[in-house]
mmCIF file of C-alpha atoms in Angstrom:
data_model
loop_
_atom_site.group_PDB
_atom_site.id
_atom_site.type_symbol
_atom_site.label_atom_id
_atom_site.label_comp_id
_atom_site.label_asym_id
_atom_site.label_seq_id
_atom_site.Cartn_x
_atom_site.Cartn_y
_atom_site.Cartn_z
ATOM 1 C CA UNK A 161 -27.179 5.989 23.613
ATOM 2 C CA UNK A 162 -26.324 7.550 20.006
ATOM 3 C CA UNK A 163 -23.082 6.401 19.023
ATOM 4 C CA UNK A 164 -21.590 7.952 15.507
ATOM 5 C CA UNK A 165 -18.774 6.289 14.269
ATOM 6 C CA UNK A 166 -16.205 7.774 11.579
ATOM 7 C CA UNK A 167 -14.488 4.520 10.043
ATOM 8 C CA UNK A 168 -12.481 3.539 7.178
ATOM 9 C CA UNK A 169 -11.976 -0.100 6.857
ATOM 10 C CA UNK A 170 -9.929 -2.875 8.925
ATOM 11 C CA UNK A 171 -9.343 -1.286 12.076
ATOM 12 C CA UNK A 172 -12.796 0.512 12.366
ATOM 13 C CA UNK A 173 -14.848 -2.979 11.265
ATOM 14 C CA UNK A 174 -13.052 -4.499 14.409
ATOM 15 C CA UNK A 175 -14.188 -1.264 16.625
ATOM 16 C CA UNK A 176 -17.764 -1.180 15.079
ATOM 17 C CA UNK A 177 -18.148 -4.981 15.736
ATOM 18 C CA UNK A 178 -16.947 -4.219 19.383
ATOM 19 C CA UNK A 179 -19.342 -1.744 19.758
ATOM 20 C CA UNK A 180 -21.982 -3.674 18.016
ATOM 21 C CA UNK A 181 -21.137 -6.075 20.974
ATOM 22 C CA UNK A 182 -21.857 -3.848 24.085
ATOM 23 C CA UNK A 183 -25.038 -2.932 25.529
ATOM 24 C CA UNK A 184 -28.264 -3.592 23.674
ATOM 25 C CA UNK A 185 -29.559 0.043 23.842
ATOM 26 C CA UNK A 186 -26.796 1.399 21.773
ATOM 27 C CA UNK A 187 -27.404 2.838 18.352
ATOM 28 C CA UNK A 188 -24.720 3.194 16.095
ATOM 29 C CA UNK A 189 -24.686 4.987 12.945
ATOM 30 C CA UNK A 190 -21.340 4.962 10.775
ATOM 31 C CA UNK A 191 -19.716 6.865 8.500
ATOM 32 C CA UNK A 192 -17.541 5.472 6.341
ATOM 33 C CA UNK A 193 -14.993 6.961 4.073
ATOM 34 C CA UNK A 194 -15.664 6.939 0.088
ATOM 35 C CA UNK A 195 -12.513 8.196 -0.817
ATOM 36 C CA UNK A 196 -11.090 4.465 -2.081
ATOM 37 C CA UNK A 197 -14.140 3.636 -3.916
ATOM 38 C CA UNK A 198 -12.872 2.193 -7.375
ATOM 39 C CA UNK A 199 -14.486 1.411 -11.249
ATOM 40 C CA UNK A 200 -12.994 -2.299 -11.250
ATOM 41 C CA UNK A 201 -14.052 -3.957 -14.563
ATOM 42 C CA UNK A 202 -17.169 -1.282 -14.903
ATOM 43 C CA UNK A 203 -18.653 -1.904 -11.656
ATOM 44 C CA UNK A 204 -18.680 0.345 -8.471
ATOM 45 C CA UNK A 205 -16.624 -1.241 -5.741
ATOM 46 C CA UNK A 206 -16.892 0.358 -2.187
ATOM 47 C CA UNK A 207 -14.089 -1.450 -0.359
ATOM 48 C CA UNK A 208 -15.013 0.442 3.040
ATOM 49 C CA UNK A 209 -18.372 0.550 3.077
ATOM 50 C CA UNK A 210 -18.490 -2.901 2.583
ATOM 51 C CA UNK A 211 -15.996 -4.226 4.642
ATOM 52 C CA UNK A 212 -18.007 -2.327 7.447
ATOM 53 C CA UNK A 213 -21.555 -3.574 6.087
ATOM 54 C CA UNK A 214 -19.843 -7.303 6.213
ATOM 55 C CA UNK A 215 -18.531 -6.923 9.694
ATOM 56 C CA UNK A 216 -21.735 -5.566 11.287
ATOM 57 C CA UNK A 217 -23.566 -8.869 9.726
ATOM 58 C CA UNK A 218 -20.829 -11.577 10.857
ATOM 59 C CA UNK A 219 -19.654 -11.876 7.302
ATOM 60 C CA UNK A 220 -16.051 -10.357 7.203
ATOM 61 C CA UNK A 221 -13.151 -12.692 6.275
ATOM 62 C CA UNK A 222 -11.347 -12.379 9.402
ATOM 63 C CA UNK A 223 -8.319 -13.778 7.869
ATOM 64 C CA UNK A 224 -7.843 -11.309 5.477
ATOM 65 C CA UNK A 225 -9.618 -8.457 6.957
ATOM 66 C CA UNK A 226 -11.866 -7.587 3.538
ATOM 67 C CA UNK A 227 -14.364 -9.417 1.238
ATOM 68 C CA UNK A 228 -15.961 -12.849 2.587
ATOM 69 C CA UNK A 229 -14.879 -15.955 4.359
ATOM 70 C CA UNK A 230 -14.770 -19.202 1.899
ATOM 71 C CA UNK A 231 -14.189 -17.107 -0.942
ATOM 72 C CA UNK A 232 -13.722 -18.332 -4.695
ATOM 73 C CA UNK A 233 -12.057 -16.386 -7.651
ATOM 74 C CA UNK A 234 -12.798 -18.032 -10.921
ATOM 75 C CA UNK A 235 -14.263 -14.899 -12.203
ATOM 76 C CA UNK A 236 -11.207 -13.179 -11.409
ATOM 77 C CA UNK A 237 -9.018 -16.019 -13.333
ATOM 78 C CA UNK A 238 -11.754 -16.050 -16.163
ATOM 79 C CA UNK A 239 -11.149 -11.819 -16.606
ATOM 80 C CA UNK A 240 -7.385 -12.532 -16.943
ATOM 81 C CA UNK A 241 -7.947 -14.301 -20.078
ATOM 82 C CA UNK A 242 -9.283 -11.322 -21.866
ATOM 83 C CA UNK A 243 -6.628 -9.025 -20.926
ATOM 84 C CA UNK A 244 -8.188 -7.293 -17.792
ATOM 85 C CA UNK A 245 -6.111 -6.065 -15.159
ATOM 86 C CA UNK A 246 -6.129 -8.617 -12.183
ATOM 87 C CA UNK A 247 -4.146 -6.657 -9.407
ATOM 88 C CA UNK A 248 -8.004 -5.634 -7.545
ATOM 89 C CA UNK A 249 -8.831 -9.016 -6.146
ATOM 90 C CA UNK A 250 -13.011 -9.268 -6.845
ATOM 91 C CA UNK A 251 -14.390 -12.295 -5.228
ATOM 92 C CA UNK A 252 -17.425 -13.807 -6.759
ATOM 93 C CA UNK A 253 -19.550 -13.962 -4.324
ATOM 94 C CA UNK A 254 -18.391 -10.279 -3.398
ATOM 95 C CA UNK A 255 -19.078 -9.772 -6.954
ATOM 96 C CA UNK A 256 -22.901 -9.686 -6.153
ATOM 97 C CA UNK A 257 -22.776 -6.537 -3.724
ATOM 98 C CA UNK A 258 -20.607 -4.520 -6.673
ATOM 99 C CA UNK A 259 -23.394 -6.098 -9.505
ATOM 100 C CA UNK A 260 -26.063 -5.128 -7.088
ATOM 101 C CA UNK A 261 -24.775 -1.443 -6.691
ATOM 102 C CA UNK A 262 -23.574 -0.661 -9.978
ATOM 103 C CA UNK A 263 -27.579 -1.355 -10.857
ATOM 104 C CA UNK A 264 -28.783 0.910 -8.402
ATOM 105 C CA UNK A 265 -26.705 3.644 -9.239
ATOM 106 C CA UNK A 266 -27.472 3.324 -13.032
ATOM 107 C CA UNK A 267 -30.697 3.272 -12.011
ATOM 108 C CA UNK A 268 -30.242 6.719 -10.971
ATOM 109 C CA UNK A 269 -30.042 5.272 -7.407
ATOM 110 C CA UNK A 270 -28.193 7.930 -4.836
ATOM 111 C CA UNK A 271 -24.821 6.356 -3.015
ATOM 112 C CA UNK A 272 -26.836 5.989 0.632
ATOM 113 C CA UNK A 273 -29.855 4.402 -1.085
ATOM 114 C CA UNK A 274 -27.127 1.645 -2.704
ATOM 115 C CA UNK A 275 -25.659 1.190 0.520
ATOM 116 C CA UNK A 276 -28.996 0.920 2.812
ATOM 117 C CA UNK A 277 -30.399 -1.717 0.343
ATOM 118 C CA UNK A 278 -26.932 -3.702 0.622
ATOM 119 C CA UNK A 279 -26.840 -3.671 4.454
ATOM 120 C CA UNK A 280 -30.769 -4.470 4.458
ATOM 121 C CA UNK A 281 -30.390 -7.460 2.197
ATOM 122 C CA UNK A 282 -27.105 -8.397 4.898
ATOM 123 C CA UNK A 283 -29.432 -8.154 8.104
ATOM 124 C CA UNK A 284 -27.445 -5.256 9.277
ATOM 125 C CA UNK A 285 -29.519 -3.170 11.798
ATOM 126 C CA UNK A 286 -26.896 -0.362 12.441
ATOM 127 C CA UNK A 287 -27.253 2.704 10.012
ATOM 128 C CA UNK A 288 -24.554 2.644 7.535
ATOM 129 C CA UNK A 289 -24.111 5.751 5.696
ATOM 130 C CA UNK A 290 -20.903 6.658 2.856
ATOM 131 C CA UNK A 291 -19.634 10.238 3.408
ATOM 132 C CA UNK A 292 -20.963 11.411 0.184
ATOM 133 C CA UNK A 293 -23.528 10.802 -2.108
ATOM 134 C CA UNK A 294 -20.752 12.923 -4.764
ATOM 135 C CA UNK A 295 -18.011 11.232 -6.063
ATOM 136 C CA UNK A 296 -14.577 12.327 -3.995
ATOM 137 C CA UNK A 297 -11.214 10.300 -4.766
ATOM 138 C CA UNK A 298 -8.062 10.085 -2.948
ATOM 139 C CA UNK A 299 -5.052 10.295 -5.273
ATOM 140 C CA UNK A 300 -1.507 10.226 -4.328
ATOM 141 C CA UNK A 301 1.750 12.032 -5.946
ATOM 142 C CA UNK A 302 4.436 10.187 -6.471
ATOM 143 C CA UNK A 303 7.790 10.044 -8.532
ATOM 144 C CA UNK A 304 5.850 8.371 -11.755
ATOM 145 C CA UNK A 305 2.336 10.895 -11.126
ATOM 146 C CA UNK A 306 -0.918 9.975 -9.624
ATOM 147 C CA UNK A 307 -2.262 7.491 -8.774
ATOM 148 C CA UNK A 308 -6.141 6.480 -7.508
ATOM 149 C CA UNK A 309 -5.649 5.079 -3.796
ATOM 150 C CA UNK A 310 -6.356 1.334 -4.992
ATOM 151 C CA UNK A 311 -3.545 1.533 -7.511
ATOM 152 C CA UNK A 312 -1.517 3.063 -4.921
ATOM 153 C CA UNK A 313 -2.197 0.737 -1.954
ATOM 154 C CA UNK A 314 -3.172 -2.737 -3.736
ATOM 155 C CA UNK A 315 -1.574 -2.382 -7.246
ATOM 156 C CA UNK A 316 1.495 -0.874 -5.464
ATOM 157 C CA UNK A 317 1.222 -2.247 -2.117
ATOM 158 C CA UNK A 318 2.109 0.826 -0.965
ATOM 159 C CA UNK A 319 5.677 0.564 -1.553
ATOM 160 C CA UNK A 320 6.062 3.657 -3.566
ATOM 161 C CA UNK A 321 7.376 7.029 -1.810
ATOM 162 C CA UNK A 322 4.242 9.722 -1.286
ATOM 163 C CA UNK A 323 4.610 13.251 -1.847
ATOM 164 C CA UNK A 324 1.687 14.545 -1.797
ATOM 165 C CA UNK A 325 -2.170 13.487 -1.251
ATOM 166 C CA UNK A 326 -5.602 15.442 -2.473
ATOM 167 C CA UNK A 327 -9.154 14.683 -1.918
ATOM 168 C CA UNK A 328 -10.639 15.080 -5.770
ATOM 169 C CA UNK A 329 -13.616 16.649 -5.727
ATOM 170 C CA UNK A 330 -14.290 17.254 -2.069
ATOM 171 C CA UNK A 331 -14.465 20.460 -2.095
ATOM 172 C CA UNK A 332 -17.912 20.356 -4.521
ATOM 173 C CA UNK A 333 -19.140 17.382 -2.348
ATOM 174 C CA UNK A 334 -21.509 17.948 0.195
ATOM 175 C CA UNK A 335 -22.163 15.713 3.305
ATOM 176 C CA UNK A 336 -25.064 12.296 2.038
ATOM 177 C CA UNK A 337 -28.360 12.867 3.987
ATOM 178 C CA UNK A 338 -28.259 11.931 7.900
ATOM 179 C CA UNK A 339 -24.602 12.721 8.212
ATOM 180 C CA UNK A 340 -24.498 15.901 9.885
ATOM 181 C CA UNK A 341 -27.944 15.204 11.711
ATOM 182 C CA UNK A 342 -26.462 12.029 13.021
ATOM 183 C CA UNK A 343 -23.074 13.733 14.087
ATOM 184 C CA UNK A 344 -25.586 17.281 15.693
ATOM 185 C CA UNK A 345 -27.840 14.704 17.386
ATOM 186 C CA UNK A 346 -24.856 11.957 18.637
ATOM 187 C CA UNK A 347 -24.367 10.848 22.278
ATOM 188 C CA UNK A 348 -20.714 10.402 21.376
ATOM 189 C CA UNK A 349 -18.749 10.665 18.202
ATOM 190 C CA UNK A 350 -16.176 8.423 17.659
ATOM 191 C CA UNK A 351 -13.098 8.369 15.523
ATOM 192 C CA UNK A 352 -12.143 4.785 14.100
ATOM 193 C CA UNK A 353 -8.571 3.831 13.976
ATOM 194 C CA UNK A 354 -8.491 3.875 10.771
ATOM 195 C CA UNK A 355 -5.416 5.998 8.863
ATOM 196 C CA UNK A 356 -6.174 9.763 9.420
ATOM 197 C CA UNK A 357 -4.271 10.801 5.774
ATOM 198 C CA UNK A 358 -6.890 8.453 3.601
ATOM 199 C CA UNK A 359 -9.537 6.932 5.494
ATOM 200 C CA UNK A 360 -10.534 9.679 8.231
ATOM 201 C CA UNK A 361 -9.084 12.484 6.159
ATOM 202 C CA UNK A 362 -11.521 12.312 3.000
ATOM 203 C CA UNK A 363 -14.221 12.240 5.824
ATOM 204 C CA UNK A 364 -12.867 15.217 6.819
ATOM 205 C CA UNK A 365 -12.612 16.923 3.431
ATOM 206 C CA UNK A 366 -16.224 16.638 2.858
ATOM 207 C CA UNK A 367 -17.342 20.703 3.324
ATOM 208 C CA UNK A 368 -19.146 20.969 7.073
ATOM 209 C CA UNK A 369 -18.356 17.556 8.397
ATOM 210 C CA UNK A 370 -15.351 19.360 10.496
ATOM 211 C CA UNK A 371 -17.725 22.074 11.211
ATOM 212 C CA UNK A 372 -20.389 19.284 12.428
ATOM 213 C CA UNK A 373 -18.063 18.074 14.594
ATOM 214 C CA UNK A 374 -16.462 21.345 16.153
ATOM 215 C CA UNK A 375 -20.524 22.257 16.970
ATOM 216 C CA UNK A 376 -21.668 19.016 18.093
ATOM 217 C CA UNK A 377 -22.380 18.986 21.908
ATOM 218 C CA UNK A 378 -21.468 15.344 22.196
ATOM 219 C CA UNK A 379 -17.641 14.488 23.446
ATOM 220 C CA UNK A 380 -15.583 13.359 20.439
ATOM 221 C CA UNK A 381 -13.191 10.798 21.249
ATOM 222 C CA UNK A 382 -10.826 9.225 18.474
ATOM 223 C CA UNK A 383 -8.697 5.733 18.740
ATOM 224 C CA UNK A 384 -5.186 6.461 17.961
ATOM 225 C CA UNK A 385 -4.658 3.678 15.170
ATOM 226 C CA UNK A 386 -0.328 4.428 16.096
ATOM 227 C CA UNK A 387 1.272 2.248 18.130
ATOM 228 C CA UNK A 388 4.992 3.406 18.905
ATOM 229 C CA UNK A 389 5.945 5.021 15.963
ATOM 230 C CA UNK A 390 4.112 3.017 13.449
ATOM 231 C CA UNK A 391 1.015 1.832 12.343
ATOM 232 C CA UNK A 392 -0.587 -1.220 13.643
ATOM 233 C CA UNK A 393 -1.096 -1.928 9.884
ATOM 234 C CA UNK A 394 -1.569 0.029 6.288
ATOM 235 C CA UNK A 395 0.797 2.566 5.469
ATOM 236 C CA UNK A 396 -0.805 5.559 7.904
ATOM 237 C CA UNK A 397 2.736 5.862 9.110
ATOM 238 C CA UNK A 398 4.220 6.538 6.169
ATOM 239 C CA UNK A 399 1.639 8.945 4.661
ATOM 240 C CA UNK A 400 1.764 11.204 7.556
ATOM 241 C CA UNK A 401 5.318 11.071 7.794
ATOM 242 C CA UNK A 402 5.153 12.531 4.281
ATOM 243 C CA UNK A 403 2.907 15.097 5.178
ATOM 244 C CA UNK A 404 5.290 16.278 8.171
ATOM 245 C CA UNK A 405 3.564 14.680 11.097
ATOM 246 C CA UNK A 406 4.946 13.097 13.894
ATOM 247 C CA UNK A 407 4.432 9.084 13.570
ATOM 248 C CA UNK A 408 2.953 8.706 16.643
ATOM 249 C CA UNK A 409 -0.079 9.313 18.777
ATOM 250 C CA UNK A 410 0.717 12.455 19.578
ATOM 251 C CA UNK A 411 0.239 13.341 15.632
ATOM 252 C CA UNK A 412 -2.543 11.943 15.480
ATOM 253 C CA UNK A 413 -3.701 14.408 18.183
ATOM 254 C CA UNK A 414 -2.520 17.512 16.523
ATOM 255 C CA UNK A 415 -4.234 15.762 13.042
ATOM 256 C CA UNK A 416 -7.644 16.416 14.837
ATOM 257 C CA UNK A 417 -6.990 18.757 17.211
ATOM 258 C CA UNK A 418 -9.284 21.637 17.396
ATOM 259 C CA UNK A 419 -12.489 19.422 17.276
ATOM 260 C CA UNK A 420 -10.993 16.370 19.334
ATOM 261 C CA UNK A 421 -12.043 15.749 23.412
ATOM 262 C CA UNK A 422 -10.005 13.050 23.965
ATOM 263 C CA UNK A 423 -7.407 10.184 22.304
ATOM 264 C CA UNK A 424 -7.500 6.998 23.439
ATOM 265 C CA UNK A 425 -3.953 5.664 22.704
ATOM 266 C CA UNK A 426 -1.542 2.282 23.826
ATOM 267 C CA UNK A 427 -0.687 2.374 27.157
ATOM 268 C CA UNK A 428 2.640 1.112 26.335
ATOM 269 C CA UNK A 429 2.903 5.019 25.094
ATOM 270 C CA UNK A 430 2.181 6.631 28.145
ATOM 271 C CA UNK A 431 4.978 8.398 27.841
ATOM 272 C CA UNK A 432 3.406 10.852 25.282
ATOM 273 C CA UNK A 433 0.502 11.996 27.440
ATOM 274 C CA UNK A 434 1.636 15.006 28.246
ATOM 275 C CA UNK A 435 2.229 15.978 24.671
ATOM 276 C CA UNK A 436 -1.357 15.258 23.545
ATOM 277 C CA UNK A 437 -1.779 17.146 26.246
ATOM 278 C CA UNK A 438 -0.674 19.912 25.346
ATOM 279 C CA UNK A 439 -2.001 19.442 21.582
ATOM 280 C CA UNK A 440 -5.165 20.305 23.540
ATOM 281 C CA UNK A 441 -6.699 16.885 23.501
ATOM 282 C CA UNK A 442 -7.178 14.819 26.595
ATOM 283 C CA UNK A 443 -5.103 11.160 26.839
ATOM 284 C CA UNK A 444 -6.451 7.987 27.294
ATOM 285 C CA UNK A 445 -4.398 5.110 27.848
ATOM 286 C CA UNK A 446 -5.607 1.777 26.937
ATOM 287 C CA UNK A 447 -4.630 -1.404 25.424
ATOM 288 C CA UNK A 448 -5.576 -0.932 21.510
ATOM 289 C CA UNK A 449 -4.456 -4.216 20.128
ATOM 290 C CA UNK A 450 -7.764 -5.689 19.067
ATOM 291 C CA UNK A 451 -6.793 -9.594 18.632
ATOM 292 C CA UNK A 452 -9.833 -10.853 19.973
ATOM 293 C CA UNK A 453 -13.731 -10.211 20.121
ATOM 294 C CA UNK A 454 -13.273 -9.026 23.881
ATOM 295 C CA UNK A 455 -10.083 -7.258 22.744
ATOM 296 C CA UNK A 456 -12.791 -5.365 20.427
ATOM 297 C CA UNK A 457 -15.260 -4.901 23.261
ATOM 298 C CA UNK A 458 -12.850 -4.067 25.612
ATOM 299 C CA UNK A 459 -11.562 -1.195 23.352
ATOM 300 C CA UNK A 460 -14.911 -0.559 21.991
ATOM 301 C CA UNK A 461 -16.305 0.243 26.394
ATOM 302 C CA UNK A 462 -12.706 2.088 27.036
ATOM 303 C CA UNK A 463 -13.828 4.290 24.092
ATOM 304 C CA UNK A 464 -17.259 5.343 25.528
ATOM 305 C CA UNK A 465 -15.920 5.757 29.409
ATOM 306 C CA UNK A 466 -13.671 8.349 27.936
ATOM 307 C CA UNK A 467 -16.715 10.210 26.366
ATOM 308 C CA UNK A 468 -18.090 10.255 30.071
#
């Protein structure tokens, strides 16, 4: 079975490792958002891709849900000595995937080719693939301007209000080779729950992704990442509060509706089944707390029954 997965970073890595745990014969080939990809201290840091990458090789620090277990940061306290800002918290052993890309890519390396070399070198046998091969940004308005999504969400901690988010340079972006072939030629496509304003929604942006998926023959089936009327973590509440959306499942049903089978949401919701419903999309109910590796399978096999 071809299984294409949309993902962003925490909640998707625990999905993607639950599906990496199923059956044997699945093949899984994920997309991961590029949108929060950063210059930190000259070097080209792709916090999604590689939290993704690190979970599909048994090398995410579950703790902290990014970067690697065991970590040091004496590179980090070294920098702080010159004057260089601190807030992005580089591990050095992470340090070695951003030194490794950053080569590639001023080697006149493409994006995907940086990325397949990184999840080679981790012994990752799923196909990992960034969104673009183009540079696209998420930036976010608020009271003091714009800021980059790492400034916003780390820097900030995403305590500052939102009024408005764009997808810089989307629109001249165009899907990196195997995305659309991998979403046209998919079993089932799967939605992460990851935040649908900045992790799915720069996806999304990407010109003919949301055409890929209203053409693809395979069910599409997203995990609602809301659980009452808040996020199980990250600010998604908040941002699509700010963009007028219901804070619940049921917006993120109307978020994707249009392309969108079905919505597998928290059973302790069940109450707002009828109004994904009627948002067109067909509700799942399942227990979406992923605490534990079978908590991940679990979710991960309730996922692909509601493709069937």
């Amino acid at each position: 079975m071809k299984v294409v997965a949309l993902a962003g970073g925490t909640g998707a890595a625990k999905l993607v490792r639950g599906l990496r745990g199923l059956d044997a014969g699945l093949h899984l080939t994920v997309i991961v958002n590029t949108g929060d990809d950063a210059e930190i201290w000259g070097l080209h840091v792709s916090p999604d891709l590689d939290t993704i990458a690190y979970a599909l090789a048994g090398a995410l620090d579950e703790t902290r849900g990014w970067g690697l277990p065991d970590e040091s940061f004496r590179v980090l306290d070294a920098m702080a000595r010159f004057g260089e800002p601190t807030w992005f918290n580089l591990g050095d052993r992470d340090l070695a995937t951003h030194l490794h890309r950053s080569r590639l890519l001023r080697r006149g390396h493409t994006l995907s080719e940086a990325t397949r070399s990184i999840a080679r070198a981790l012994g990752v046998a799923e196909v990992v693939l960034p969104m673009s091969d183009q540079p696209v940004r998420t930036r976010l308005r608020t009271a003091d301007g714009w800021l980059d999504f790492q400034e916003y969400f780390v820097r900030e901690k995403a305590q500052v209000a939102v009024a408005a988010v764009e997808y810089v340079g989307a629109a001249e972006a165009a899907p990196a080779p195997g995305v659309l072939t991998a979403i046209g030629e998919a079993d089932v496509v799967l939605i992460c729950p990851s935040n649908p304003v900045t992790s799915i929604g720069p996806i999304l942006a990407v010109p003919g992704v949301v055409d890929g998926l209203a053409r693809c023959a395979a069910p599409v089936v997203a995990v609602s990442p809301i659980v009452g009327d808040d996020a199980v973590s990250g600010p998604a509440g908040r941002l699509m509060a700010a963009r007028g959306v219901p804070v619940s499942s049921t917006g993120v049903a109307r978020m994707y509706a249009g392309w969108l089978d079905a919505l597998v949401f928290e059973a302790s919701d069940g109450n707002l089944a009828p109004a994904i419903q009627a948002a067109g999309v067909r509700p799942v109910p399942a227990a979406t707390m992923m605490r534990s590796r079978e908590d991940e399978r679990a979710l991960a096999r309730r996922a692909l029954e509601a493709a069937r």
